[in-house]
Short mmCIF file of N, CA, C and O in Angstrom, two decimals:
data_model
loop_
_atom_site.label_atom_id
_atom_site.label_comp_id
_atom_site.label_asym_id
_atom_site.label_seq_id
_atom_site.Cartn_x
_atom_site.Cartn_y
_atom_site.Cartn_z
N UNK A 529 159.41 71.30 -1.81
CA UNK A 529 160.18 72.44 -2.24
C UNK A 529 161.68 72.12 -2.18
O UNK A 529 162.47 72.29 -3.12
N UNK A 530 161.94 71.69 -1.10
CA UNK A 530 163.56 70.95 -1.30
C UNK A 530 163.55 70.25 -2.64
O UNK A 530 164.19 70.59 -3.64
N UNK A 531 162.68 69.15 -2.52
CA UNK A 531 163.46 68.62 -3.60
C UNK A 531 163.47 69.04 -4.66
O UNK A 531 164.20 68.56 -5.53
N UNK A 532 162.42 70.33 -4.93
CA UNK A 532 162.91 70.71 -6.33
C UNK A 532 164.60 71.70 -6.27
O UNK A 532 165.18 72.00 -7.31
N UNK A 533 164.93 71.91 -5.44
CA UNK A 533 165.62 72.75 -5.25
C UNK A 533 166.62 71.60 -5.23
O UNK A 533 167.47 71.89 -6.07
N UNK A 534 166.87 70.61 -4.76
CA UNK A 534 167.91 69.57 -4.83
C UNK A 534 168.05 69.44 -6.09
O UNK A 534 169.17 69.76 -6.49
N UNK A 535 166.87 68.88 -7.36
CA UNK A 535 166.98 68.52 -8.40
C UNK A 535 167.66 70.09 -9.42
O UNK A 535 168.62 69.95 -10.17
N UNK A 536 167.11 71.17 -9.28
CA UNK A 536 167.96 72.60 -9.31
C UNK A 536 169.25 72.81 -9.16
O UNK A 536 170.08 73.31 -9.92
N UNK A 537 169.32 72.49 -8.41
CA UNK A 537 171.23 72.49 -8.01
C UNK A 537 172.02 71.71 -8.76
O UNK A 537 172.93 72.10 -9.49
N UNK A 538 171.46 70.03 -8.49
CA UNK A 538 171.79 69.35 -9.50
C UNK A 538 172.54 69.23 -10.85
O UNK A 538 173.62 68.88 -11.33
N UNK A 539 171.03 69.85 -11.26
CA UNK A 539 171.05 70.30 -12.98
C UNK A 539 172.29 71.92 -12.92
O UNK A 539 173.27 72.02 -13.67
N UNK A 540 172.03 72.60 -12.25
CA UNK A 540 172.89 73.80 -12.36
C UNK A 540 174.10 73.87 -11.59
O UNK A 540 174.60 74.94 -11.22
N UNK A 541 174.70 72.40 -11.29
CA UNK A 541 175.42 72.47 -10.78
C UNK A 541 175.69 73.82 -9.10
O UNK A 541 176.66 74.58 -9.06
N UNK A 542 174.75 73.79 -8.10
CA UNK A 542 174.86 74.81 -7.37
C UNK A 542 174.98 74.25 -6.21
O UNK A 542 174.01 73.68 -5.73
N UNK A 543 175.96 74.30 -5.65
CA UNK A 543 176.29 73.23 -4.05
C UNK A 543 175.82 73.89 -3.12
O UNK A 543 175.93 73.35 -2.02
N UNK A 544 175.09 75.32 -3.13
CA UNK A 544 174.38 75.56 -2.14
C UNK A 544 172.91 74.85 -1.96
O UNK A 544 172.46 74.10 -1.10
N UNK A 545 172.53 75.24 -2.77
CA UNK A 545 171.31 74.15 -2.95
C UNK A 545 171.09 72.63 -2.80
O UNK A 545 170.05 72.10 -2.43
N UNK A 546 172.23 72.01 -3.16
CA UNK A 546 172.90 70.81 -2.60
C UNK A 546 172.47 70.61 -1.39
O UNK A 546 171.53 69.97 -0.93
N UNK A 547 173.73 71.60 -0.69
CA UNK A 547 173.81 71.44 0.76
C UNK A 547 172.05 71.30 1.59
O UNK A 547 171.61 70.36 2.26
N UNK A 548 171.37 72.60 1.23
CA UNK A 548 170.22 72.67 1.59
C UNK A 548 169.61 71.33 1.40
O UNK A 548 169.20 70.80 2.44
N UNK A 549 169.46 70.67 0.27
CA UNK A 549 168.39 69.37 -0.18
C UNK A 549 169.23 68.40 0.93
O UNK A 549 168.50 67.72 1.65
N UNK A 550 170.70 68.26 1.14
CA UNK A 550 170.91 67.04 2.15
C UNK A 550 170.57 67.14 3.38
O UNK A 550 170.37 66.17 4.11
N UNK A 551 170.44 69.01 3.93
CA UNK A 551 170.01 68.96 4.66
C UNK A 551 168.72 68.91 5.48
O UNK A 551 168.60 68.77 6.69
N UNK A 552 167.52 69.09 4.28
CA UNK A 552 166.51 68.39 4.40
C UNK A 552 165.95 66.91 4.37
O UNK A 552 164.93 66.37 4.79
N UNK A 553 166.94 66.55 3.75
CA UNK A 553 166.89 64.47 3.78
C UNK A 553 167.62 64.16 5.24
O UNK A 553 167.56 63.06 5.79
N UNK A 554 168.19 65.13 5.69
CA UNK A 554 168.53 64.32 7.82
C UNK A 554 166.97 64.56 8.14
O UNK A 554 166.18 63.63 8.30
N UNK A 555 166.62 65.94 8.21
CA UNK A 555 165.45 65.75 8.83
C UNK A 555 164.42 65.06 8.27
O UNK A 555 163.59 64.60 9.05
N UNK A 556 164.31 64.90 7.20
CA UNK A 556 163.41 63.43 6.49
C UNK A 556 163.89 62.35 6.89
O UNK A 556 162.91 61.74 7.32
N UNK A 557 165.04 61.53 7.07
CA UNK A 557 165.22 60.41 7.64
C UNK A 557 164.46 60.53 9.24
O UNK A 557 163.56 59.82 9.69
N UNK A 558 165.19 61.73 9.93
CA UNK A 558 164.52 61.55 11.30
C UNK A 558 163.12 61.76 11.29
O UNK A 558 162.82 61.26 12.37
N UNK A 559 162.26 62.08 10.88
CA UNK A 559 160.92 62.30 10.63
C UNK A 559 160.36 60.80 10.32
O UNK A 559 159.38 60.43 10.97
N UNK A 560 160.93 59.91 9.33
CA UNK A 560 160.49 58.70 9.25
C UNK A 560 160.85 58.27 10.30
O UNK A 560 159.88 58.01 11.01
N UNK A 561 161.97 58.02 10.86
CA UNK A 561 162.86 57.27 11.57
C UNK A 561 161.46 56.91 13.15
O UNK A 561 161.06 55.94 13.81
N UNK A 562 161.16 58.82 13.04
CA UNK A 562 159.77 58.39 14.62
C UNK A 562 158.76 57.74 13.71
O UNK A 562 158.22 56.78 14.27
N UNK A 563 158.35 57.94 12.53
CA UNK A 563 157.23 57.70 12.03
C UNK A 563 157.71 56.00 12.30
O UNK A 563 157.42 55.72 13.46
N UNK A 564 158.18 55.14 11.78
CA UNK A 564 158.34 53.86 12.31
C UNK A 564 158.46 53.51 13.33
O UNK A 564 158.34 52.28 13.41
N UNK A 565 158.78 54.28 14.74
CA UNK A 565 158.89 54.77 16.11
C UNK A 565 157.63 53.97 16.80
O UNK A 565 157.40 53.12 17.66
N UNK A 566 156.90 54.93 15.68
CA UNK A 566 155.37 55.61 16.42
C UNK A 566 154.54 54.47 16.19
O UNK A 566 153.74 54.14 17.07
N UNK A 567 154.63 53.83 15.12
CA UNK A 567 153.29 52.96 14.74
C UNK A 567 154.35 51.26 15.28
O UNK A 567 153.73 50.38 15.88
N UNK A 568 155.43 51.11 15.06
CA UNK A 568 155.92 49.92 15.84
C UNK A 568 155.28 50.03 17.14
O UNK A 568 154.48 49.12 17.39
N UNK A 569 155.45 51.10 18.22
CA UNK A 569 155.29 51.40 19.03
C UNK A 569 156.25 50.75 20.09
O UNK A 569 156.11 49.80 20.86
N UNK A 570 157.45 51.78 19.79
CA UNK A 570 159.01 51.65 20.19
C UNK A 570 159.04 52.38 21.41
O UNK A 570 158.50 53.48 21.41
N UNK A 571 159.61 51.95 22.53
CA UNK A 571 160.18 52.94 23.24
C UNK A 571 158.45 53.30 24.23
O UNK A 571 157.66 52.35 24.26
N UNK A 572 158.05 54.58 24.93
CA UNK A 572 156.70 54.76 25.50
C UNK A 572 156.09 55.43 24.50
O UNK A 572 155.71 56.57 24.74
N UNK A 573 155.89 54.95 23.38
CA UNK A 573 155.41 56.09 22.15
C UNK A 573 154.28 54.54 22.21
O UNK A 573 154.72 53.39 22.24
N UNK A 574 152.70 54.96 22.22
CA UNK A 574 151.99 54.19 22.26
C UNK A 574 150.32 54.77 20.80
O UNK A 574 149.75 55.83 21.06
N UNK A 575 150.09 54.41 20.20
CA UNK A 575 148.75 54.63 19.10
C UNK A 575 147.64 54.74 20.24
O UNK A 575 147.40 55.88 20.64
N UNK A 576 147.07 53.90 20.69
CA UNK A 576 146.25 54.22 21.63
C UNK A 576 146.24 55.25 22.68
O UNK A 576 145.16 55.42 23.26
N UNK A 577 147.28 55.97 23.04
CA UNK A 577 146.77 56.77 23.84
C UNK A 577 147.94 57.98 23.71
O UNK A 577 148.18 58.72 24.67
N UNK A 578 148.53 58.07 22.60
CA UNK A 578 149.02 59.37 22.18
C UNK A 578 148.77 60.04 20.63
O UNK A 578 148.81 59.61 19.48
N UNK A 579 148.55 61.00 21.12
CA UNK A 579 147.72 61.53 19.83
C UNK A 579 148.88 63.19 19.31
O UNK A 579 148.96 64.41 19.45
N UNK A 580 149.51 62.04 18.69
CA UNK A 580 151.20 62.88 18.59
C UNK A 580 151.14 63.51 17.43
O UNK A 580 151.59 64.62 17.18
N UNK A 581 150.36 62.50 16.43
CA UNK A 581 149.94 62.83 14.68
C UNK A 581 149.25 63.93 14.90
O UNK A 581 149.66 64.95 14.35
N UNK A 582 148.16 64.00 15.66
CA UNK A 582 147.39 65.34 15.55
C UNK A 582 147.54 66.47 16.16
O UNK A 582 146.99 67.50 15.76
N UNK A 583 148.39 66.42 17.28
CA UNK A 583 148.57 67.25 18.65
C UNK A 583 147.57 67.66 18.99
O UNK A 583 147.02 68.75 18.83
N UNK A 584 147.13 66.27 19.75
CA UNK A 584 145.47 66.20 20.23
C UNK A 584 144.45 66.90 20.22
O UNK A 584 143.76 67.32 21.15
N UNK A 585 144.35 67.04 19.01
CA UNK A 585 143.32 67.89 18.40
C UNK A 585 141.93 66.93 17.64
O UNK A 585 140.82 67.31 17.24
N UNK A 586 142.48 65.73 17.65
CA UNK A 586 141.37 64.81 16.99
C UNK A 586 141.71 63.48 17.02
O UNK A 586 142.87 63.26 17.36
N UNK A 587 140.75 62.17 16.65
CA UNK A 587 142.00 61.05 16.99
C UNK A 587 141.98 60.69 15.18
O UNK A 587 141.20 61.01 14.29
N UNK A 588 142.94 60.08 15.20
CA UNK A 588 144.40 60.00 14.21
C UNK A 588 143.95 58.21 13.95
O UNK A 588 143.89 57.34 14.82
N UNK A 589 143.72 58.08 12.64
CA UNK A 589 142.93 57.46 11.63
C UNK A 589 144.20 57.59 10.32
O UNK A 589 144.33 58.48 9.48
N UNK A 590 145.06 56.29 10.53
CA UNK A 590 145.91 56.09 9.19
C UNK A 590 145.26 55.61 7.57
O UNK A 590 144.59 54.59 7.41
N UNK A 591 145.52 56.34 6.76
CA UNK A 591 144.97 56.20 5.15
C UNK A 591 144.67 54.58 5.33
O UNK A 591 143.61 53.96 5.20
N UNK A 592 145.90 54.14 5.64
CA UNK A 592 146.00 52.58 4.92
C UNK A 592 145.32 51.71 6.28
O UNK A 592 145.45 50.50 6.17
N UNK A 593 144.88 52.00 7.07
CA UNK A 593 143.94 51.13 7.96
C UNK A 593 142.85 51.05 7.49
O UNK A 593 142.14 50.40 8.24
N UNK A 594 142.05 51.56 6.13
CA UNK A 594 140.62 51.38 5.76
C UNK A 594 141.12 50.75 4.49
O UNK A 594 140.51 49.70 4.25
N UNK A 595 142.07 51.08 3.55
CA UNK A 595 142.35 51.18 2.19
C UNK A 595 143.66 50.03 1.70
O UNK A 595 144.08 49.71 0.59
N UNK A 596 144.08 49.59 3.25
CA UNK A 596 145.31 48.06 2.67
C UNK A 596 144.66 47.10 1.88
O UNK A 596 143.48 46.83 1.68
N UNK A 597 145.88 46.59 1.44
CA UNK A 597 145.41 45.02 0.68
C UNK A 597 144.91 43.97 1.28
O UNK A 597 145.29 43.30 2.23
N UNK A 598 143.77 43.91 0.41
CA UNK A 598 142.21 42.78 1.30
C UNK A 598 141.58 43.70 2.30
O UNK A 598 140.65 43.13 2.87
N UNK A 599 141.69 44.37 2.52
CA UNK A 599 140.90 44.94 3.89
C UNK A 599 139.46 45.20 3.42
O UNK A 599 139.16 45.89 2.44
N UNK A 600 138.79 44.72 4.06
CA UNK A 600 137.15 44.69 4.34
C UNK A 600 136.71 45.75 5.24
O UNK A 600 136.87 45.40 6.41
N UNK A 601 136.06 47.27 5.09
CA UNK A 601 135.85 47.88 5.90
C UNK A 601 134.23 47.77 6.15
O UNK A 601 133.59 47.47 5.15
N UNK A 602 133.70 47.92 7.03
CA UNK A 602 132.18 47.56 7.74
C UNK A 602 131.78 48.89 8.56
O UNK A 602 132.36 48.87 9.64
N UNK A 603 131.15 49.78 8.43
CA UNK A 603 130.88 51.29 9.60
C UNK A 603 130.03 50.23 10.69
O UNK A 603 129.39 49.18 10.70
N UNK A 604 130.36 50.98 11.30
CA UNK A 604 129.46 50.43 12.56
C UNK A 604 128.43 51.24 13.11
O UNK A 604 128.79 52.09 13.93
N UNK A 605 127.05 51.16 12.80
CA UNK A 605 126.76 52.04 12.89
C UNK A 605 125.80 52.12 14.45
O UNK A 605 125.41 51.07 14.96
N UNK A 606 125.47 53.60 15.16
CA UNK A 606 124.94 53.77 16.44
C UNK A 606 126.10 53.32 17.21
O UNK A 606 125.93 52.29 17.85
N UNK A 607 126.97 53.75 17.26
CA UNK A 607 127.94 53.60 17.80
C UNK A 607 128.14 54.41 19.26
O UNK A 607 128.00 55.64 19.19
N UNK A 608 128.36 54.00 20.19
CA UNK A 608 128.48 55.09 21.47
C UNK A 608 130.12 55.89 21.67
O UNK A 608 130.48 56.86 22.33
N UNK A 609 130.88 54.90 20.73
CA UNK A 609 132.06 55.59 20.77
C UNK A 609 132.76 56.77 20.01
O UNK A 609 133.79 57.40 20.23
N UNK A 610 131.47 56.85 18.73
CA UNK A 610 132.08 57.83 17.98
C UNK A 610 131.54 58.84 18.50
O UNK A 610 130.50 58.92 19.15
N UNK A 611 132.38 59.73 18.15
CA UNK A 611 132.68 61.67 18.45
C UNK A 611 131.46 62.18 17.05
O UNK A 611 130.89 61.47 16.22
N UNK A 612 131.43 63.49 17.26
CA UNK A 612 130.45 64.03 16.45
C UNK A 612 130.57 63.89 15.07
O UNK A 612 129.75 63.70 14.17
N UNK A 613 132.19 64.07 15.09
CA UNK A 613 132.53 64.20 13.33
C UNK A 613 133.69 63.04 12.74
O UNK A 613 134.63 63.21 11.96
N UNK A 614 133.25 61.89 13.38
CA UNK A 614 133.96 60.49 13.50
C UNK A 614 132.95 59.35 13.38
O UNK A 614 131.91 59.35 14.04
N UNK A 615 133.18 58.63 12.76
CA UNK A 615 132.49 57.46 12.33
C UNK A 615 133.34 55.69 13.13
O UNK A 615 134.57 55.55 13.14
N UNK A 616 132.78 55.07 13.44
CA UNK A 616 133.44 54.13 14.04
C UNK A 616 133.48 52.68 12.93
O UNK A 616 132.44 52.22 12.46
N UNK A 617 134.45 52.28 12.73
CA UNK A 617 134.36 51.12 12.01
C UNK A 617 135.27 50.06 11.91
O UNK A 617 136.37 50.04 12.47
N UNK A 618 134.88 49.34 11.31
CA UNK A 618 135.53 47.72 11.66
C UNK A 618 136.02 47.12 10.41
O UNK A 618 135.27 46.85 9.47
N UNK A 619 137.61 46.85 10.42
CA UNK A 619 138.17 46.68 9.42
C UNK A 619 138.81 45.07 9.76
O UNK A 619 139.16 44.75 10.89
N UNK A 620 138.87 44.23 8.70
CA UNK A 620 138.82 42.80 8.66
C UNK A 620 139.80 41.94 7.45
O UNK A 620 139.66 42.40 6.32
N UNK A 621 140.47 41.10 7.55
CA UNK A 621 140.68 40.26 6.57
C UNK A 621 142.18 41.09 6.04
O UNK A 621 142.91 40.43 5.30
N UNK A 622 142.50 42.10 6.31
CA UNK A 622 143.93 42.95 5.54
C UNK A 622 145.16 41.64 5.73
O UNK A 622 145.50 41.08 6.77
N UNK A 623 145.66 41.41 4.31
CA UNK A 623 146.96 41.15 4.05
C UNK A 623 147.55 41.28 5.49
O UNK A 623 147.53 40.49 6.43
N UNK A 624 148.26 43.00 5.32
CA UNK A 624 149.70 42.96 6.28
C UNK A 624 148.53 44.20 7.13
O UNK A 624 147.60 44.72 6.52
N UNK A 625 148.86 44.50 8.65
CA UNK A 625 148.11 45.55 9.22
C UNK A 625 148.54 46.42 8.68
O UNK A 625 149.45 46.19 7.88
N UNK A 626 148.06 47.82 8.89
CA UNK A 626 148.75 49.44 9.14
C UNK A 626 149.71 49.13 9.58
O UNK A 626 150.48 48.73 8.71
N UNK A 627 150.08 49.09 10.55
CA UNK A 627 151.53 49.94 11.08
C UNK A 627 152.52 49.71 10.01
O UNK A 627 153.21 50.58 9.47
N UNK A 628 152.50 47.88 9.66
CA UNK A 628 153.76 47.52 9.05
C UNK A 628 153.83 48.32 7.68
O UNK A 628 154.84 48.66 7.07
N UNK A 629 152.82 48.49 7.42
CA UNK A 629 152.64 49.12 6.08
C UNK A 629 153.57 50.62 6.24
O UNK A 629 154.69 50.95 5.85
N UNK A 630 152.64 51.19 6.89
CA UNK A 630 153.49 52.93 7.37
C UNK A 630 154.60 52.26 7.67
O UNK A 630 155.51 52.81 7.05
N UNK A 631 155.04 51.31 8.35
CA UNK A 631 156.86 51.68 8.99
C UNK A 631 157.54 50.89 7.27
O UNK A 631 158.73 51.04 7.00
N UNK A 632 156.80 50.26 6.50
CA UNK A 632 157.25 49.84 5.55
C UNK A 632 157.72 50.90 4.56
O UNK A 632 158.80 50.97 3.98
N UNK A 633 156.74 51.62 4.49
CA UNK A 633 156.69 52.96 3.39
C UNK A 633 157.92 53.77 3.72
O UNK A 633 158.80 54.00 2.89
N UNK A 634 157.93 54.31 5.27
CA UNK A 634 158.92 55.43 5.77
C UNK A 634 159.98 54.74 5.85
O UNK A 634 160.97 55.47 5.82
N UNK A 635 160.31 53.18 5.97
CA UNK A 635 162.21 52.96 5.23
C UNK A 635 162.25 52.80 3.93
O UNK A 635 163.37 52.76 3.43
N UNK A 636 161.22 52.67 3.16
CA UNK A 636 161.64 53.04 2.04
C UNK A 636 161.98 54.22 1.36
O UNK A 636 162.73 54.29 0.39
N UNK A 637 160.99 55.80 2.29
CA UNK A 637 161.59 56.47 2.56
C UNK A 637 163.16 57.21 2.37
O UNK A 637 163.81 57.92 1.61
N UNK A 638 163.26 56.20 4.09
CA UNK A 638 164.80 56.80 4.64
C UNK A 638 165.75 55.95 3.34
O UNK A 638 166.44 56.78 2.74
N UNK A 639 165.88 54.92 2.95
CA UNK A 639 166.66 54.55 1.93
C UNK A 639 166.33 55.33 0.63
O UNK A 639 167.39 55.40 0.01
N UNK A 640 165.50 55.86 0.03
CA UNK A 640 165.31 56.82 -0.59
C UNK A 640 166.09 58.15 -0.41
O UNK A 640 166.85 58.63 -1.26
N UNK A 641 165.80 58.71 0.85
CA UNK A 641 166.55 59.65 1.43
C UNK A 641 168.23 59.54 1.38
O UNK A 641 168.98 60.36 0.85
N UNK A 642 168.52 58.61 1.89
CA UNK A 642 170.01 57.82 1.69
C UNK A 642 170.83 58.01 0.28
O UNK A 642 171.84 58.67 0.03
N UNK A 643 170.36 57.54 -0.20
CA UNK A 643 170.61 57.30 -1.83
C UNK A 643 170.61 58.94 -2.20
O UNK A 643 171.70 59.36 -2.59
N UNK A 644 169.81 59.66 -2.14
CA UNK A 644 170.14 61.47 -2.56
C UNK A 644 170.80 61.90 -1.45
O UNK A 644 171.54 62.84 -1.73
N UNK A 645 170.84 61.51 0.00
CA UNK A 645 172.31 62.40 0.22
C UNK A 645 173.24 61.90 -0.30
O UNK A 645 173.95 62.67 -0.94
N UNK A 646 173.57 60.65 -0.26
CA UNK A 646 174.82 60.71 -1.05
C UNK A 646 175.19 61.21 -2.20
O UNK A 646 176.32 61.66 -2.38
N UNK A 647 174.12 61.18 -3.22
CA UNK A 647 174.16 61.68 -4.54
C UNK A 647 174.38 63.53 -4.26
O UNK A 647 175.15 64.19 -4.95
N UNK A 648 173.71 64.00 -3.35
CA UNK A 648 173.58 65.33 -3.65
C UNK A 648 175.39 65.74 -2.61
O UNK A 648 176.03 66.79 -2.70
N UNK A 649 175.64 64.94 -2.03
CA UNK A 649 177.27 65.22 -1.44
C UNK A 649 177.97 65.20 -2.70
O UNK A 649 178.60 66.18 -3.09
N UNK A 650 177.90 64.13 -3.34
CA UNK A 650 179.03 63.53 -4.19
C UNK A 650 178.64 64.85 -5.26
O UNK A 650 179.65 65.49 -5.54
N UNK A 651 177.63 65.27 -5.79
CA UNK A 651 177.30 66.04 -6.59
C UNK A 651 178.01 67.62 -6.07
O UNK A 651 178.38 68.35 -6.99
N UNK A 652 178.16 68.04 -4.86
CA UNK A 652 178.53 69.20 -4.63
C UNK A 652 180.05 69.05 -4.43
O UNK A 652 180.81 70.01 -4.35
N UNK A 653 180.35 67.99 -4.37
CA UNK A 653 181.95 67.93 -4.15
C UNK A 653 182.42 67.90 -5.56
O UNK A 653 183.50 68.47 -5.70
N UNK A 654 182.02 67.50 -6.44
CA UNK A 654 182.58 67.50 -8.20
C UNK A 654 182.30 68.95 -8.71
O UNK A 654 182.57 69.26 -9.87
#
């Protein structure tokens, strides 16, 4: 919704709307900024035993840990570790792991983000 409202302003020249869209790209940078945090596993922010993605409500299963490049996924099945509505499985052979992937995506992201605040500053100041 920001960003349509960034691209809105934009076009209609409206620096309130501006303002709003840059000020949703800080909190999008900081939002990536943990998201690369979280899966580097920077600082006591750990995957194994914080369940921060879900607010431990379930455990937290990234898209691109089954679905990266080359990855071979295998279920495992009779598993003693899976939960009722969880499947356990074994992923093999991936290019680059998850994490790098997610912390790859979210600076591309924040440089994404970067690039329209400046644009949407420079745009409300003209």
């Amino acid at each position: 919704m920001a960003v349509i409202l960034g691209i809105f302003g934009t076009v209609q020249y409206r620096s309130r709307y501006l303002i709003l869209y840059a000020a949703w790209l800080v909190l999008w940078v900081g939002w990536n900024a943990f998201i690369i945090c979280f899966y580097l596993e920077v600082g006591q922010l750990s995957q194994d035993r914080d369940f921060i993605m879900t607010f431990n409500t379930s455990l937290h299963r990234s898209w691109w840990m089954e679905n990266g490049p080359g990855c071979l996924v295998t279920p495992v099945l009779n598993s003693r570790l899976a939960l009722e509505d969880h499947h356990v499985i074994s992923v093999t052979g991936c290019l680059l792991d998850y994490p790098y992937i997610e912390a790859l995506s979210s600076a591309l992201q924040i440089f994404l983000a970067l690039f329209g605040f400046v644009f949407a500053c420079y745009v409300s100041k003209v």
